[in-house]
Amino acid sequence: MDLFIDTAVYKEIEEIYSWGILKGVTTNPSLIYQSNENFESLIQKIARLVKGPVSAEVSSDTSEKMILQGRKLASLDENIVIKLPMTEEGLKATSVLTKENIQVNVTLIFSPTQALLASQAGAQYVSPFIGRIDDISYDGSDLIKNIKKIFVQDHAPTKIIAASVRHPKHVLDAATNGADIATIPYKVFKQMLKHPLTDSGLEGFNKDWNKYLKGDTK
Ligand code: G3P
Protein backbone atom coordinates (compact mmCIF):
# COMPACT_ATOMS: atom_id res chain seq x y z
CA MET A 1 0.00 0.00 0.00
CA ASP A 2 1.35 3.41 -0.97
CA LEU A 3 1.48 6.24 1.53
CA PHE A 4 0.27 9.77 0.77
CA ILE A 5 0.18 12.70 3.15
CA ASP A 6 -3.13 14.44 3.79
CA THR A 7 -2.16 18.07 4.44
CA ALA A 8 -1.63 21.42 2.76
CA VAL A 9 1.12 22.54 5.14
CA TYR A 10 4.24 22.64 2.97
CA LYS A 11 6.77 22.13 5.74
CA GLU A 12 4.92 19.01 6.95
CA ILE A 13 5.11 17.61 3.39
CA GLU A 14 8.83 18.49 3.15
CA GLU A 15 9.57 16.72 6.44
CA ILE A 16 7.71 13.49 5.65
CA TYR A 17 9.03 13.54 2.06
CA SER A 18 12.57 13.56 3.47
CA TRP A 19 11.86 10.12 5.05
CA GLY A 20 11.81 8.68 1.52
CA ILE A 21 8.40 7.03 1.88
CA LEU A 22 5.97 9.52 0.36
CA LYS A 23 4.26 8.71 -2.95
CA GLY A 24 1.69 11.52 -3.15
CA VAL A 25 -0.32 14.24 -1.43
CA THR A 26 -4.01 14.94 -0.93
CA THR A 27 -5.54 18.28 0.01
CA ASN A 28 -9.08 19.53 0.50
CA PRO A 29 -10.63 23.00 0.95
CA SER A 30 -10.48 22.75 4.77
CA LEU A 31 -6.77 21.87 4.67
CA ILE A 32 -6.06 24.69 2.20
CA TYR A 33 -7.90 27.10 4.53
CA GLN A 34 -5.71 25.96 7.46
CA SER A 35 -2.52 26.43 5.41
CA ASN A 36 -3.31 30.11 4.78
CA GLU A 37 -1.44 30.09 1.44
CA ASN A 38 -2.38 30.86 -2.17
CA PHE A 39 -4.11 27.71 -3.43
CA GLU A 40 -2.70 27.44 -6.94
CA SER A 41 0.90 28.37 -6.15
CA LEU A 42 0.89 26.04 -3.14
CA ILE A 43 -0.40 23.11 -5.22
CA GLN A 44 2.23 23.76 -7.86
CA LYS A 45 5.01 23.97 -5.24
CA ILE A 46 3.87 20.66 -3.68
CA ALA A 47 3.68 18.90 -7.09
CA ARG A 48 7.21 20.01 -7.92
CA LEU A 49 8.57 18.63 -4.64
CA VAL A 50 6.80 15.27 -4.43
CA LYS A 51 6.59 14.26 -8.11
CA GLY A 52 3.65 11.94 -7.44
CA PRO A 53 -0.12 12.44 -7.59
CA VAL A 54 -1.19 15.64 -5.80
CA SER A 55 -4.96 15.97 -5.33
CA ALA A 56 -6.41 19.47 -5.61
CA GLU A 57 -10.13 19.82 -4.96
CA VAL A 58 -12.51 21.93 -7.03
CA SER A 59 -14.87 24.24 -5.16
CA SER A 60 -17.56 24.68 -7.85
CA ASP A 61 -21.16 23.46 -7.74
CA THR A 62 -21.95 22.71 -11.40
CA SER A 63 -20.21 20.24 -13.68
CA GLU A 64 -19.47 23.02 -16.18
CA LYS A 65 -17.64 25.08 -13.55
CA MET A 66 -15.93 21.96 -12.12
CA ILE A 67 -14.63 21.10 -15.59
CA LEU A 68 -13.23 24.60 -16.15
CA GLN A 69 -11.63 24.74 -12.70
CA GLY A 70 -10.32 21.18 -13.11
CA ARG A 71 -8.67 21.97 -16.45
CA LYS A 72 -7.04 25.07 -14.97
CA LEU A 73 -5.70 23.21 -11.94
CA ALA A 74 -4.50 20.29 -14.07
CA SER A 75 -2.53 22.68 -16.28
CA LEU A 76 -0.38 23.71 -13.29
CA ASP A 77 1.58 20.43 -13.23
CA GLU A 78 1.33 17.00 -14.85
CA ASN A 79 1.07 15.35 -11.40
CA ILE A 80 -2.05 17.20 -10.35
CA VAL A 81 -5.14 15.04 -9.78
CA ILE A 82 -8.51 16.77 -9.71
CA LYS A 83 -10.57 15.99 -6.64
CA LEU A 84 -14.29 16.04 -7.37
CA PRO A 85 -17.20 15.46 -4.99
CA MET A 86 -19.40 12.36 -5.09
CA THR A 87 -22.44 14.13 -6.56
CA GLU A 88 -24.28 14.04 -9.90
CA GLU A 89 -22.34 17.11 -11.01
CA GLY A 90 -19.10 15.55 -9.81
CA LEU A 91 -19.77 12.37 -11.81
CA LYS A 92 -20.50 14.34 -14.98
CA ALA A 93 -17.29 16.30 -14.55
CA THR A 94 -15.36 13.06 -13.82
CA SER A 95 -16.53 11.56 -17.08
CA VAL A 96 -15.55 14.65 -19.12
CA LEU A 97 -12.17 15.32 -17.47
CA THR A 98 -10.98 11.69 -17.53
CA LYS A 99 -11.75 11.52 -21.27
CA GLU A 100 -9.34 14.46 -21.62
CA ASN A 101 -6.68 12.40 -19.78
CA ILE A 102 -6.99 14.49 -16.64
CA GLN A 103 -6.79 12.27 -13.56
CA VAL A 104 -9.68 12.42 -11.09
CA ASN A 105 -10.04 11.46 -7.44
CA VAL A 106 -13.70 11.23 -6.40
CA THR A 107 -13.97 12.26 -2.77
CA LEU A 108 -16.52 12.02 0.05
CA ILE A 109 -17.21 8.33 -0.65
CA PHE A 110 -19.24 6.68 2.10
CA SER A 111 -20.72 3.60 0.40
CA PRO A 112 -19.52 0.86 -1.99
CA THR A 113 -22.16 1.82 -4.56
CA GLN A 114 -20.87 5.41 -4.64
CA ALA A 115 -17.41 3.99 -5.34
CA LEU A 116 -18.86 1.84 -8.14
CA LEU A 117 -20.44 4.92 -9.77
CA ALA A 118 -17.20 6.91 -9.54
CA SER A 119 -15.20 4.04 -11.00
CA GLN A 120 -17.65 3.59 -13.88
CA ALA A 121 -17.45 7.33 -14.61
CA GLY A 122 -13.71 6.86 -15.17
CA ALA A 123 -12.17 8.00 -11.87
CA GLN A 124 -8.55 6.94 -11.33
CA TYR A 125 -9.04 7.20 -7.55
CA VAL A 126 -11.87 7.02 -5.02
CA SER A 127 -11.52 8.33 -1.48
CA PRO A 128 -13.64 6.51 1.12
CA PHE A 129 -13.59 8.43 4.43
CA ILE A 130 -13.00 5.69 6.98
CA GLY A 131 -12.69 7.90 10.09
CA ARG A 132 -15.99 9.68 9.45
CA ILE A 133 -17.71 6.29 8.93
CA ASP A 134 -16.34 5.07 12.28
CA ASP A 135 -17.53 8.35 13.85
CA ILE A 136 -21.15 7.40 13.15
CA SER A 137 -20.66 3.85 14.52
CA TYR A 138 -20.32 2.07 11.17
CA ASP A 139 -17.17 0.26 10.05
CA GLY A 140 -14.67 2.07 7.82
CA SER A 141 -12.70 -1.16 7.26
CA ASP A 142 -15.80 -2.89 5.90
CA LEU A 143 -16.26 -0.06 3.42
CA ILE A 144 -12.72 -0.54 2.09
CA LYS A 145 -13.18 -4.33 1.96
CA ASN A 146 -16.45 -4.08 -0.02
CA ILE A 147 -15.12 -1.52 -2.49
CA LYS A 148 -12.08 -3.72 -3.06
CA LYS A 149 -14.29 -6.76 -3.70
CA ILE A 150 -16.24 -4.84 -6.36
CA PHE A 151 -13.14 -3.43 -8.07
CA VAL A 152 -11.39 -6.83 -8.16
CA GLN A 153 -14.49 -8.48 -9.61
CA ASP A 154 -14.88 -5.69 -12.22
CA HIS A 155 -11.15 -5.62 -13.03
CA ALA A 156 -11.53 -1.88 -12.39
CA PRO A 157 -8.32 0.13 -12.62
CA THR A 158 -9.63 2.62 -10.03
CA LYS A 159 -7.42 2.86 -6.93
CA ILE A 160 -8.77 3.10 -3.41
CA ILE A 161 -7.35 5.90 -1.26
CA ALA A 162 -8.29 5.34 2.38
CA ALA A 163 -8.98 8.87 3.65
CA SER A 164 -10.08 10.44 6.92
CA VAL A 165 -7.35 8.45 8.66
CA ARG A 166 -7.18 9.40 12.34
CA HIS A 167 -4.65 7.00 13.92
CA PRO A 168 -2.14 4.23 13.04
CA LYS A 169 -4.81 1.51 13.46
CA HIS A 170 -6.70 3.08 10.54
CA VAL A 171 -3.54 2.71 8.42
CA LEU A 172 -3.32 -0.97 9.41
CA ASP A 173 -7.03 -1.46 8.66
CA ALA A 174 -6.60 0.19 5.24
CA ALA A 175 -3.61 -2.01 4.38
CA THR A 176 -5.18 -5.27 5.50
CA ASN A 177 -8.52 -4.61 3.81
CA GLY A 178 -7.23 -3.84 0.34
CA ALA A 179 -6.68 -0.08 0.06
CA ASP A 180 -4.11 0.80 -2.63
CA ILE A 181 -3.15 3.99 -0.81
CA ALA A 182 -3.68 5.51 2.63
CA THR A 183 -3.59 9.28 2.87
CA ILE A 184 -2.28 10.06 6.32
CA PRO A 185 -2.15 13.27 8.40
CA TYR A 186 1.31 14.48 9.57
CA LYS A 187 0.52 13.67 13.21
CA VAL A 188 -0.35 10.05 12.36
CA PHE A 189 2.94 9.58 10.45
CA LYS A 190 4.73 10.62 13.66
CA GLN A 191 2.65 8.17 15.71
CA MET A 192 3.39 5.33 13.26
CA LEU A 193 7.10 5.86 13.75
CA LYS A 194 7.06 5.53 17.51
CA HIS A 195 7.26 2.43 19.69
CA PRO A 196 8.35 2.44 23.37
CA LEU A 197 10.41 -0.75 22.85
CA THR A 198 12.34 0.95 20.02
CA ASP A 199 13.13 3.88 22.36
CA SER A 200 14.18 1.71 25.32
CA GLY A 201 16.09 -0.69 23.04
CA LEU A 202 18.04 2.19 21.50
CA GLU A 203 18.76 3.67 24.92
CA GLY A 204 20.24 0.32 26.04
CA PHE A 205 22.38 -0.04 22.91
CA ASN A 206 23.69 3.54 23.25
CA LYS A 207 24.56 3.03 26.92
CA ASP A 208 26.50 -0.19 26.19
CA TRP A 209 28.22 1.32 23.17
CA ASN A 210 29.49 4.23 25.28
CA LYS A 211 30.82 1.76 27.88
CA TYR A 212 32.52 -0.19 25.09
CA LEU A 213 34.14 3.02 23.77
CA LYS A 214 35.42 3.87 27.27
CA GLY A 215 36.92 0.37 27.51
CA ASP A 216 34.62 -0.73 30.38
CA THR A 217 34.60 -4.49 30.58
CA LYS A 218 31.67 -6.63 31.73
O1 G3P B 1 -8.80 13.28 2.94
C1 G3P B 1 -9.99 13.64 3.59
C2 G3P B 1 -9.69 13.89 5.02
O2 G3P B 1 -8.84 14.97 5.12
C3 G3P B 1 -10.86 14.08 5.91
O3 G3P B 1 -10.38 13.82 7.18
O4 G3P B 1 -10.35 13.83 9.61
O5 G3P B 1 -11.62 15.61 8.36
O6 G3P B 1 -12.46 13.27 8.43
P1 G3P B 1 -11.26 14.15 8.46
Coordinates of C-alpha atoms in Angstrom, one line a residue, residues 27 54 56 75 77-78 81 90-91 118 132 135 146 155 160 165 177 188:
T27 CA -5.5 18.3 0.0
V54 CA -1.2 15.6 -5.8
A56 CA -6.4 19.5 -5.6
S75 CA -2.5 22.7 -16.3
D77 CA 1.6 20.4 -13.2
E78 CA 1.3 17.0 -14.9
V81 CA -5.1 15.0 -9.8
G90 CA -19.1 15.5 -9.8
L91 CA -19.8 12.4 -11.8
A118 CA -17.2 6.9 -9.5
R132 CA -16.0 9.7 9.4
D135 CA -17.5 8.4 13.8
N146 CA -16.4 -4.1 0.0
H155 CA -11.2 -5.6 -13.0
I160 CA -8.8 3.1 -3.4
V165 CA -7.3 8.4 8.7
N177 CA -8.5 -4.6 3.8
V188 CA -0.3 10.0 12.4

